[in-house]
Short mmCIF file of C-alpha atoms in Angstrom, two decimals:
data_model
loop_
_atom_site.label_atom_id
_atom_site.label_comp_id
_atom_site.label_asym_id
_atom_site.label_seq_id
_atom_site.Cartn_x
_atom_site.Cartn_y
_atom_site.Cartn_z
CA MET A 1 9.84 -22.46 -13.81
CA VAL A 2 10.69 -20.10 -15.23
CA GLY A 3 7.86 -19.11 -10.92
CA VAL A 4 0.92 -13.56 -16.25
CA VAL A 5 -4.86 -9.40 -23.23
CA VAL A 6 -3.69 -12.30 -24.95
CA SER A 7 -5.84 -14.30 -27.25
CA ALA A 8 -8.06 -16.81 -25.53
CA SER A 9 -6.01 -19.52 -27.19
CA VAL A 10 -3.11 -19.17 -24.78
CA LEU A 11 -4.07 -22.16 -22.60
CA SER A 12 -7.81 -21.90 -22.64
CA ALA A 13 -8.17 -25.42 -21.28
CA ALA A 14 -6.40 -24.50 -18.05
CA PRO A 15 -7.70 -22.66 -14.99
CA ALA A 16 -6.55 -19.14 -14.21
CA GLY A 17 -2.78 -18.95 -14.33
CA ALA A 18 -0.35 -19.31 -11.47
CA VAL A 19 2.07 -16.51 -10.80
CA HIS A 20 5.21 -18.37 -9.83
CA GLY A 21 7.53 -20.93 -11.33
CA ALA A 22 10.26 -22.96 -9.68
CA VAL A 23 13.71 -21.50 -9.24
CA PRO A 24 16.40 -23.89 -10.46
CA GLY A 25 17.20 -26.59 -7.89
CA ASP A 26 20.00 -29.17 -7.61
CA PHE A 27 17.91 -32.32 -7.90
CA ASN A 28 20.83 -34.74 -8.29
CA GLY A 29 23.29 -33.17 -5.84
CA ASP A 30 26.10 -32.63 -8.35
CA GLY A 31 26.63 -29.00 -7.36
CA TYR A 32 24.78 -27.51 -10.32
CA ARG A 33 21.20 -26.30 -10.20
CA ASP A 34 18.78 -27.76 -12.72
CA VAL A 35 16.32 -25.78 -14.84
CA VAL A 36 12.59 -26.43 -14.52
CA MET A 37 10.52 -25.70 -17.63
CA PRO A 38 6.83 -26.36 -17.09
CA ALA A 39 4.56 -26.94 -20.07
CA PRO A 40 1.05 -27.02 -18.59
CA GLY A 41 -0.59 -27.01 -22.02
CA ALA A 42 1.30 -30.06 -23.29
CA ASN A 43 -0.72 -32.93 -24.73
CA VAL A 44 0.14 -36.31 -23.21
CA SER A 45 -0.84 -39.57 -24.88
CA GLY A 46 -3.61 -37.80 -26.75
CA LYS A 47 -4.89 -35.99 -23.64
CA ALA A 48 -5.08 -32.28 -24.50
CA GLY A 49 -3.63 -29.98 -21.88
CA ALA A 50 -2.65 -32.79 -19.52
CA GLY A 51 0.63 -30.97 -18.92
CA ALA A 52 4.30 -31.79 -18.55
CA VAL A 53 7.46 -30.52 -16.87
CA VAL A 54 10.85 -30.58 -18.60
CA VAL A 55 13.99 -30.59 -16.43
CA LEU A 56 17.36 -29.69 -17.98
CA TYR A 57 20.15 -30.76 -15.65
CA GLY A 58 22.81 -28.14 -15.01
CA SER A 59 26.55 -28.51 -15.54
CA LYS A 60 29.75 -26.44 -15.58
CA SER A 61 28.72 -25.16 -19.01
CA GLY A 62 25.13 -24.48 -17.96
CA VAL A 63 22.33 -26.08 -19.96
CA SER A 64 21.77 -26.68 -23.65
CA THR A 65 19.60 -28.84 -25.89
CA ALA A 66 22.30 -31.49 -25.42
CA SER A 67 21.98 -31.40 -21.62
CA LYS A 68 20.63 -34.33 -19.68
CA ARG A 69 16.88 -33.92 -20.03
CA GLN A 70 13.95 -35.39 -18.17
CA THR A 71 10.33 -34.96 -19.24
CA ILE A 72 7.88 -35.66 -16.45
CA THR A 73 4.13 -36.18 -16.80
CA GLN A 74 1.48 -37.90 -14.75
CA ASN A 75 2.08 -40.93 -16.98
CA SER A 76 5.75 -41.09 -15.94
CA SER A 77 6.94 -44.04 -13.93
CA ALA A 78 6.58 -43.51 -10.17
CA VAL A 79 4.37 -40.42 -10.57
CA PRO A 80 1.00 -41.02 -8.88
CA GLY A 81 -2.16 -40.74 -10.98
CA SER A 82 -2.45 -40.56 -14.74
CA ALA A 83 -2.52 -37.85 -17.37
CA GLU A 84 -6.01 -36.57 -18.17
CA ALA A 85 -7.22 -33.83 -20.47
CA GLY A 86 -7.11 -30.43 -18.81
CA ASP A 87 -5.13 -31.47 -15.73
CA ALA A 88 -2.59 -28.70 -16.50
CA PHE A 89 0.23 -30.51 -14.69
CA GLY A 90 2.95 -27.87 -14.30
CA THR A 91 0.70 -24.84 -13.90
CA ALA A 92 2.64 -24.09 -10.71
CA THR A 93 6.07 -25.36 -9.65
CA ALA A 94 8.31 -24.77 -6.64
CA THR A 95 11.63 -26.12 -5.36
CA ALA A 96 13.11 -26.71 -1.90
CA ASP A 97 14.98 -29.47 -0.09
CA LEU A 98 11.94 -30.55 1.88
CA ASN A 99 13.42 -33.57 3.65
CA HIS A 100 16.93 -32.15 4.14
CA ASP A 101 18.75 -34.98 2.42
CA GLY A 102 20.95 -32.66 0.33
CA TYR A 103 18.84 -32.91 -2.82
CA ALA A 104 16.32 -30.31 -3.97
CA ASP A 105 12.75 -31.52 -4.43
CA LEU A 106 10.21 -30.32 -6.99
CA LEU A 107 6.54 -29.59 -6.30
CA VAL A 108 4.15 -29.53 -9.25
CA GLY A 109 0.57 -28.27 -9.24
CA SER A 110 -2.21 -29.74 -11.39
CA PRO A 111 -5.17 -27.46 -10.64
CA GLY A 112 -7.38 -29.08 -13.29
CA GLU A 113 -7.01 -32.57 -11.82
CA ASP A 114 -10.22 -34.46 -11.11
CA THR A 115 -10.00 -36.27 -7.77
CA THR A 116 -12.29 -38.00 -5.31
CA ARG A 117 -12.99 -34.49 -3.98
CA GLY A 118 -14.59 -33.56 -7.30
CA THR A 119 -14.10 -32.11 -10.77
CA ASP A 120 -11.13 -29.74 -11.07
CA ALA A 121 -10.40 -30.24 -7.37
CA GLY A 122 -6.68 -30.08 -8.14
CA SER A 123 -3.60 -31.85 -6.84
CA VAL A 124 0.07 -31.29 -5.92
CA THR A 125 2.80 -33.81 -6.70
CA VAL A 126 6.15 -33.88 -4.86
CA LEU A 127 9.03 -35.23 -6.95
CA TRP A 128 11.89 -36.20 -4.66
CA GLY A 129 15.50 -35.44 -5.52
CA SER A 130 18.18 -38.11 -5.31
CA LYS A 131 21.65 -38.95 -6.65
CA SER A 132 19.86 -40.05 -9.83
CA GLY A 133 17.68 -36.94 -10.00
CA LEU A 134 13.89 -36.91 -9.76
CA THR A 135 12.97 -40.59 -9.63
CA THR A 136 10.22 -40.98 -7.00
CA ALA A 137 7.07 -39.03 -6.22
CA THR A 138 4.25 -38.73 -3.71
CA MET A 139 1.12 -36.61 -3.46
CA LEU A 140 0.75 -33.63 -1.14
CA ASP A 141 -2.94 -34.20 -0.61
CA LYS A 142 -5.38 -31.63 0.62
CA PRO A 143 -7.14 -33.29 3.57
CA THR A 144 -10.85 -33.81 3.09
CA GLY A 145 -13.25 -31.73 5.11
CA LEU A 146 -11.19 -28.55 5.07
CA ASP A 147 -13.90 -26.69 3.18
CA GLY A 148 -17.45 -27.24 2.03
CA SER A 149 -16.62 -27.10 -1.67
CA VAL A 150 -15.29 -30.05 -3.63
CA ASN A 151 -15.69 -28.93 -7.25
CA GLN A 152 -13.64 -26.26 -9.01
CA ASP A 153 -11.28 -25.77 -6.06
CA HIS A 154 -8.20 -25.82 -8.35
CA TYR A 155 -5.90 -26.77 -5.47
CA GLY A 156 -2.34 -26.35 -6.77
CA LEU A 157 -3.01 -23.13 -8.65
CA ASP A 158 0.15 -21.69 -7.11
CA ILE A 159 2.82 -23.13 -4.79
CA ALA A 160 5.55 -21.67 -2.59
CA ALA A 161 8.17 -23.69 -0.72
CA LEU A 162 10.92 -22.45 1.60
CA SER A 163 13.31 -24.30 3.88
CA LEU A 164 15.03 -22.32 6.63
CA GLY A 165 15.90 -25.39 8.70
CA THR A 166 14.53 -28.70 9.87
CA GLY A 167 11.05 -29.45 11.15
CA ALA A 168 8.58 -26.56 11.12
CA LYS A 169 11.26 -24.28 9.64
CA THR A 170 10.43 -25.88 6.30
CA ARG A 171 7.06 -24.93 4.89
CA VAL A 172 4.92 -25.34 1.77
CA THR A 173 1.98 -23.09 0.89
CA VAL A 174 -0.57 -24.05 -1.76
CA ALA A 175 -3.19 -21.78 -3.32
CA GLY A 176 -6.66 -22.78 -4.50
CA ASN A 177 -9.89 -21.05 -5.36
CA GLU A 178 -11.38 -21.78 -1.94
CA GLY A 179 -8.38 -20.83 0.20
CA THR A 180 -4.76 -21.55 1.11
CA LEU A 181 -3.17 -24.69 2.55
CA PHE A 182 -0.13 -24.44 4.85
CA VAL A 183 1.99 -27.56 5.37
CA SER A 184 4.93 -27.64 7.79
CA GLY A 185 7.82 -30.09 8.09
CA PRO A 186 9.27 -32.46 8.88
CA PHE A 187 8.76 -33.92 5.40
CA SER A 188 9.83 -37.39 4.25
CA HIS A 189 10.19 -38.91 0.81
CA THR A 190 7.42 -41.37 1.72
CA GLY A 191 4.98 -38.45 1.76
CA THR A 192 4.63 -37.81 5.48
CA HIS A 193 4.78 -34.27 6.82
CA GLY A 194 4.06 -32.15 9.87
CA ALA A 195 1.16 -29.92 10.76
CA VAL A 196 -1.44 -28.75 8.24
CA GLY A 197 -3.31 -25.48 8.42
CA TYR A 198 -5.99 -24.02 6.18
CA GLU A 199 -7.11 -20.46 5.57
CA ASN A 200 -10.51 -20.32 3.87
CA ASN A 201 -11.58 -16.86 5.01
CA THR A 202 -9.59 -15.50 2.09
CA ALA A 203 -10.91 -17.07 -1.11
CA SER A 204 -10.04 -16.51 -4.78
CA VAL A 205 -6.32 -16.92 -4.04
CA VAL A 206 -4.12 -16.59 -7.14
CA GLY A 207 -0.66 -16.36 -5.61
CA VAL A 208 1.37 -17.33 -2.56
CA ALA A 209 4.86 -16.55 -1.32
CA LEU A 210 6.97 -17.26 1.78
CA GLY A 211 9.51 -15.23 3.76
CA ASP A 212 10.66 -14.87 7.36
CA PHE A 213 9.40 -11.42 8.30
CA ASN A 214 9.44 -11.71 12.11
CA GLN A 215 12.93 -13.24 12.39
CA ASP A 216 11.79 -16.42 14.13
CA GLY A 217 13.32 -18.77 11.55
CA VAL A 218 9.92 -19.99 10.34
CA PRO A 219 8.61 -19.04 6.86
CA ASP A 220 5.62 -16.67 6.94
CA PRO A 221 2.99 -16.90 4.18
CA VAL A 222 1.91 -14.09 1.86
CA ILE A 223 -1.44 -14.49 0.10
CA ASP A 224 -2.52 -12.65 -3.06
CA THR A 225 -6.17 -12.78 -4.04
CA ASP A 226 -7.90 -12.15 -7.35
CA ARG A 227 -9.38 -8.69 -7.82
CA LEU A 228 -11.52 -8.14 -4.74
CA SER A 229 -13.04 -5.02 -3.19
CA GLY A 230 -13.33 -3.29 -6.56
CA LEU A 231 -9.61 -2.42 -6.66
CA SER A 232 -6.85 -3.09 -9.15
CA GLY A 233 -4.92 -6.26 -8.46
CA GLY A 234 -6.07 -8.23 -5.44
CA GLU A 235 -5.89 -8.00 -1.69
CA VAL A 236 -2.54 -8.90 -0.11
CA TYR A 237 -2.39 -10.67 3.25
CA LEU A 238 0.65 -11.32 5.43
CA ASN A 239 0.63 -13.99 8.12
CA THR A 240 3.22 -13.75 10.88
CA GLY A 241 1.08 -15.55 13.43
CA ALA A 242 -2.04 -13.50 12.77
CA THR A 243 -3.22 -12.80 9.24
CA TYR A 244 -3.61 -9.15 8.38
CA LEU A 245 -4.39 -7.18 5.24
CA LEU A 246 -1.76 -4.86 3.82
CA ALA A 247 -4.36 -2.18 3.32
CA ARG A 248 -2.12 0.38 1.63
CA GLY A 249 -1.40 -1.75 -1.40
CA ASN A 250 -2.73 -4.49 -3.60
CA GLY A 251 -1.49 -6.83 -6.31
CA LEU A 252 -1.54 -10.26 -7.93
CA VAL A 253 1.96 -11.61 -7.28
CA SER A 254 4.43 -11.33 -4.39
CA ALA A 255 8.09 -12.17 -3.81
CA THR A 256 10.43 -11.79 -0.86
CA GLY A 257 14.07 -10.83 -0.39
CA ASP A 258 16.41 -8.32 1.24
CA VAL A 259 16.29 -5.45 -1.27
CA ASN A 260 18.28 -2.96 0.82
CA GLY A 261 20.77 -5.43 2.29
CA ASP A 262 19.98 -4.64 5.94
CA GLY A 263 19.46 -8.28 6.94
CA TYR A 264 15.66 -8.10 7.10
CA THR A 265 13.23 -9.70 4.66
CA ASP A 266 11.35 -7.24 2.46
CA LEU A 267 8.07 -7.84 0.65
CA VAL A 268 7.68 -6.96 -3.03
CA VAL A 269 4.20 -7.03 -4.59
CA ALA A 270 3.35 -6.52 -8.27
CA ASP A 271 0.08 -4.92 -9.34
CA PRO A 272 0.05 -5.08 -13.17
CA ASP A 273 -3.47 -3.64 -13.49
CA ASP A 274 -4.33 -0.12 -14.52
CA PRO A 275 -6.18 1.81 -11.80
CA THR A 276 -9.81 1.04 -11.21
CA THR A 277 -10.18 4.51 -9.71
CA ASN A 278 -7.47 7.04 -10.53
CA GLY A 279 -5.68 8.25 -7.42
CA VAL A 280 -7.21 5.54 -5.27
CA ASP A 281 -5.56 2.32 -6.42
CA GLY A 282 -3.06 1.06 -8.96
CA ALA A 283 -0.94 3.02 -11.41
CA VAL A 284 -1.26 3.42 -15.16
CA GLY A 285 0.66 0.61 -16.83
CA GLY A 286 1.16 -1.31 -13.58
CA ARG A 287 3.32 -0.88 -10.52
CA ILE A 288 5.62 -2.56 -8.01
CA LEU A 289 5.12 -2.03 -4.28
CA LEU A 290 7.94 -2.57 -1.78
CA TRP A 291 7.52 -2.91 1.97
CA TYR A 292 10.86 -2.77 3.76
CA GLY A 293 11.29 -5.21 6.61
CA SER A 294 12.66 -4.38 10.05
CA LYS A 295 13.47 -6.07 13.35
CA THR A 296 9.75 -5.85 14.14
CA GLY A 297 8.65 -7.05 10.70
CA ILE A 298 6.12 -5.20 8.53
CA ALA A 299 3.30 -3.30 10.20
CA ALA A 300 -0.25 -3.75 8.91
CA GLY A 301 -0.58 -0.06 8.11
CA ALA A 302 2.88 0.45 6.64
CA THR A 303 3.15 2.54 3.48
CA PRO A 304 5.08 0.88 0.63
CA VAL A 305 7.48 2.40 -1.87
CA GLN A 306 5.94 2.50 -5.36
CA LEU A 307 7.88 1.86 -8.57
CA THR A 308 6.58 2.20 -12.13
CA GLN A 309 8.06 2.57 -15.59
CA SER A 310 7.86 6.31 -15.01
CA THR A 311 10.05 6.12 -11.88
CA ALA A 312 13.38 7.91 -12.37
CA GLY A 313 16.01 5.46 -13.63
CA VAL A 314 13.52 2.77 -14.71
CA PRO A 315 13.55 2.28 -18.50
CA GLY A 316 10.41 2.93 -20.52
CA THR A 317 7.33 4.99 -19.90
CA SER A 318 4.16 3.93 -18.15
CA ALA A 319 1.31 3.44 -20.60
CA LYS A 320 -2.16 1.98 -20.26
CA ASN A 321 -2.34 -1.84 -20.48
CA ASP A 322 1.46 -2.37 -20.24
CA GLY A 323 1.04 -4.91 -17.43
CA PHE A 324 4.28 -3.91 -15.64
CA GLY A 325 4.55 -6.53 -12.90
CA ALA A 326 2.84 -9.47 -14.59
CA ALA A 327 5.88 -11.51 -13.54
CA LEU A 328 8.14 -10.96 -10.54
CA ALA A 329 11.29 -12.40 -8.97
CA VAL A 330 13.57 -11.08 -6.22
CA SER A 331 17.17 -12.28 -5.81
CA ASP A 332 20.72 -10.90 -5.66
CA LEU A 333 21.93 -10.96 -9.27
CA ASP A 334 25.18 -9.02 -8.85
CA GLY A 335 26.48 -10.29 -5.52
CA ASP A 336 26.36 -6.96 -3.70
CA GLY A 337 24.26 -8.29 -0.83
CA ALA A 338 21.10 -6.45 -1.89
CA ALA A 339 18.41 -8.40 -3.73
CA ASP A 340 17.38 -7.14 -7.16
CA ILE A 341 13.81 -6.92 -8.42
CA VAL A 342 13.09 -8.52 -11.81
CA VAL A 343 9.85 -7.42 -13.44
CA GLY A 344 8.11 -8.94 -16.45
CA THR A 345 5.99 -6.71 -18.68
CA PRO A 346 4.69 -9.13 -21.32
CA GLN A 347 2.03 -6.73 -22.60
CA GLU A 348 4.41 -3.81 -23.16
CA THR A 349 2.44 -1.60 -25.53
CA SER A 350 5.47 0.18 -26.98
CA ASN A 351 6.53 -3.02 -28.74
CA SER A 352 3.06 -4.41 -29.51
CA ARG A 353 3.11 -6.85 -26.59
CA ALA A 354 6.34 -8.48 -27.70
CA GLY A 355 7.28 -8.01 -24.05
CA VAL A 356 10.13 -6.70 -21.91
CA VAL A 357 11.90 -7.64 -18.68
CA THR A 358 13.28 -4.96 -16.36
CA VAL A 359 15.90 -5.42 -13.65
CA ILE A 360 15.75 -2.92 -10.77
CA PRO A 361 18.95 -3.27 -8.72
CA GLY A 362 18.64 -3.47 -4.97
CA ARG A 363 20.39 -0.62 -3.19
CA ARG A 364 21.84 -0.21 0.29
CA THR A 365 21.86 3.55 -0.22
CA GLY A 366 20.53 5.92 -2.84
CA THR A 367 17.32 5.98 -4.80
CA LEU A 368 15.74 2.71 -5.86
CA GLY A 369 15.35 2.68 -9.65
CA THR A 370 18.83 4.04 -10.36
CA GLY A 371 20.82 1.71 -12.60
CA SER A 372 17.79 -0.22 -13.86
CA TYR A 373 17.99 -1.89 -17.26
CA SER A 374 15.79 -3.89 -19.61
CA LEU A 375 16.06 -6.97 -21.82
CA THR A 376 13.97 -7.84 -24.87
CA GLN A 377 14.31 -10.21 -27.79
CA ASP A 378 15.77 -7.25 -29.70
CA THR A 379 18.61 -6.76 -27.21
CA ALA A 380 21.91 -7.48 -28.95
CA GLY A 381 22.94 -11.08 -28.36
CA VAL A 382 19.47 -12.38 -27.48
CA PRO A 383 18.31 -15.21 -29.77
CA GLY A 384 15.05 -14.69 -31.65
CA ALA A 385 13.33 -11.43 -32.49
CA SER A 386 10.53 -9.42 -30.93
CA GLU A 387 7.20 -10.10 -32.59
CA THR A 388 3.71 -8.87 -31.82
CA ASP A 389 2.13 -10.77 -28.92
CA ASP A 390 5.20 -12.89 -28.05
CA MET A 391 4.71 -11.89 -24.39
CA PHE A 392 8.42 -12.04 -23.45
CA GLY A 393 8.45 -11.74 -19.65
CA THR A 394 5.49 -14.04 -19.00
CA THR A 395 7.49 -15.64 -16.17
CA VAL A 396 10.90 -14.95 -14.64
CA ALA A 397 13.15 -17.00 -12.35
CA ILE A 398 16.69 -16.79 -11.00
CA GLY A 399 19.27 -19.46 -10.10
CA ASP A 400 22.91 -20.45 -10.57
CA ILE A 401 22.95 -23.37 -13.02
CA ASN A 402 26.68 -23.56 -13.81
CA GLY A 403 28.03 -23.37 -10.27
CA ASP A 404 30.08 -20.21 -10.72
CA GLY A 405 28.30 -18.29 -7.98
CA LYS A 406 26.69 -15.88 -10.44
CA PRO A 407 22.99 -16.64 -10.87
CA GLU A 408 21.38 -16.93 -14.27
CA LEU A 409 18.15 -15.16 -15.23
CA LEU A 410 15.43 -17.25 -16.87
CA VAL A 411 12.66 -15.60 -18.86
CA SER A 412 9.71 -17.15 -20.70
CA ALA A 413 7.41 -15.93 -23.45
CA GLY A 414 4.10 -17.74 -23.16
CA SER A 415 2.73 -16.72 -26.56
CA GLU A 416 5.90 -17.29 -28.59
CA ASN A 417 5.45 -19.48 -31.68
CA ASN A 418 1.68 -19.97 -31.59
CA SER A 419 1.67 -20.20 -27.80
CA THR A 420 4.02 -23.18 -27.74
CA GLY A 421 6.21 -20.91 -25.63
CA ALA A 422 9.94 -20.40 -25.20
CA VAL A 423 12.47 -19.95 -22.40
CA TRP A 424 15.67 -17.87 -22.44
CA VAL A 425 18.64 -18.39 -20.12
CA PHE A 426 20.78 -15.28 -19.56
CA PRO A 427 24.25 -16.07 -18.13
CA GLY A 428 25.16 -14.54 -14.80
CA THR A 429 28.14 -12.21 -14.40
CA ALA A 430 29.63 -10.19 -11.55
CA SER A 431 27.41 -7.28 -12.60
CA GLY A 432 24.26 -9.28 -13.33
CA PRO A 433 22.77 -11.22 -16.25
CA THR A 434 24.09 -10.63 -19.74
CA ALA A 435 22.62 -11.14 -23.18
CA THR A 436 26.01 -12.36 -24.41
CA GLY A 437 25.86 -16.13 -24.66
CA SER A 438 22.16 -16.26 -23.84
CA ARG A 439 20.24 -19.30 -25.04
CA MET A 440 16.70 -19.80 -26.24
CA PHE A 441 14.76 -23.03 -25.75
CA THR A 442 11.63 -23.63 -27.78
CA ALA A 443 9.14 -26.40 -27.10
CA PRO A 444 10.32 -28.54 -30.06
CA SER A 445 13.95 -28.13 -28.98
CA VAL A 446 13.16 -29.91 -25.70
CA GLY A 447 11.04 -32.61 -27.32
CA LEU A 448 7.54 -31.11 -27.13
CA THR A 449 6.30 -31.17 -30.70
CA GLN A 450 2.66 -30.09 -30.65
CA THR A 451 2.00 -27.02 -32.76
CA SER A 452 0.10 -24.78 -30.31
CA ARG A 453 -0.76 -24.09 -26.66
CA THR A 454 2.16 -25.97 -25.11
CA ALA A 455 3.07 -22.89 -22.99
CA LEU A 456 6.69 -23.88 -22.35
CA GLY A 457 7.86 -21.88 -19.35
CA GLY A 458 4.34 -21.54 -18.02
CA SER A 459 1.45 -19.21 -18.73
CA GLY A 460 2.02 -17.00 -15.68
CA LEU A 461 -0.67 -14.39 -15.23
CA LEU A 462 -1.59 -14.25 -18.92
CA PRO A 463 -5.03 -15.80 -18.35
CA LEU A 464 -5.78 -13.11 -15.75
CA ILE A 465 -4.49 -9.85 -17.19
#
């Protein structure tokens, strides 16, 4: 899912957090997208932090605690492997119809998995959609010999999947501590796939994204590293045939979409860190960087647009340690043809890290930032109440789960209720998500009853910021 200083108790058994969670996907082909709620800290059969993923199947009325529910672990029937302490199954999730059979498929990362490659080598499971939902699974293995390291690789730390067509136009990208794996289609439900590539010149990868920047119909990878080169955030690399560093910006999480509605894919990068060196990198309280796409893509030396909580029209005020940009999603929420930027600020200092989510509407014309608005647990109509260290905005995701053409906004709070976590679903409207009729899902409400560290909705970047 819904698709990151908290106390060390927030998922201390897991490796550094992934930045993305799965957008809702229609796993059973009934016309309604289904909500993915990872719980990487869930205990399974006495195995602490083995991890689980809860799927709530969508319907005309959306999802509720009475919705068809499926809880998936590595002990589930047809899932390869077995649940082990610290596997953190669900740390990263992604959705796409990989085999083009009309059903969305779900990819799940377990970066703490011990394999024949070594301790904490990590793994990725593909759960295949069908008329009955997610009923079969295979492994997306990392081929041996791709790097010299076998231990602590944490393969599956983050996952991106995008299908723009058959064959090589469908692609999966997987992050690990030692580099990034690229897998192209065609994919089959038996586990076969096309070409595999590996980038290990760029290590300490924490996030990956995909978008078609050069208009060739094939997804291009974006790679975000951990904090390298003594700068805030990490280095950001774009690969459109040749990997290059976006030297005028840095960050920990990226997302893609057409923010200005011109038909070209734009790149949005979030850098939630305060500056390491004032005036050289970062922005106090965190920042969002936007590179506009064009018919020639994005140039290596292009200068991005910067957005902060002090940008005109954006609610709030930038303050040290806010973490603006700890979660990020880009999608058209109001149907105007321009993708909106959704920003999580779980460490918002003005409300004692109860957290806030900000929506920055995409604009064909005018100044970006105008018309922005925020949601918190104190917004009228939102279930629950803001409390210190809830971390509302840990992860964000967007998808239409009731089939009305108006996408819902999903928000998690990784530290809610003793770090068991919670997920909110905000109904979509013609003007964007609304708090009216929003629903809150706690870990116990979806059948996860442990009293701490479940991390329903995912831990996002919380272990890193």
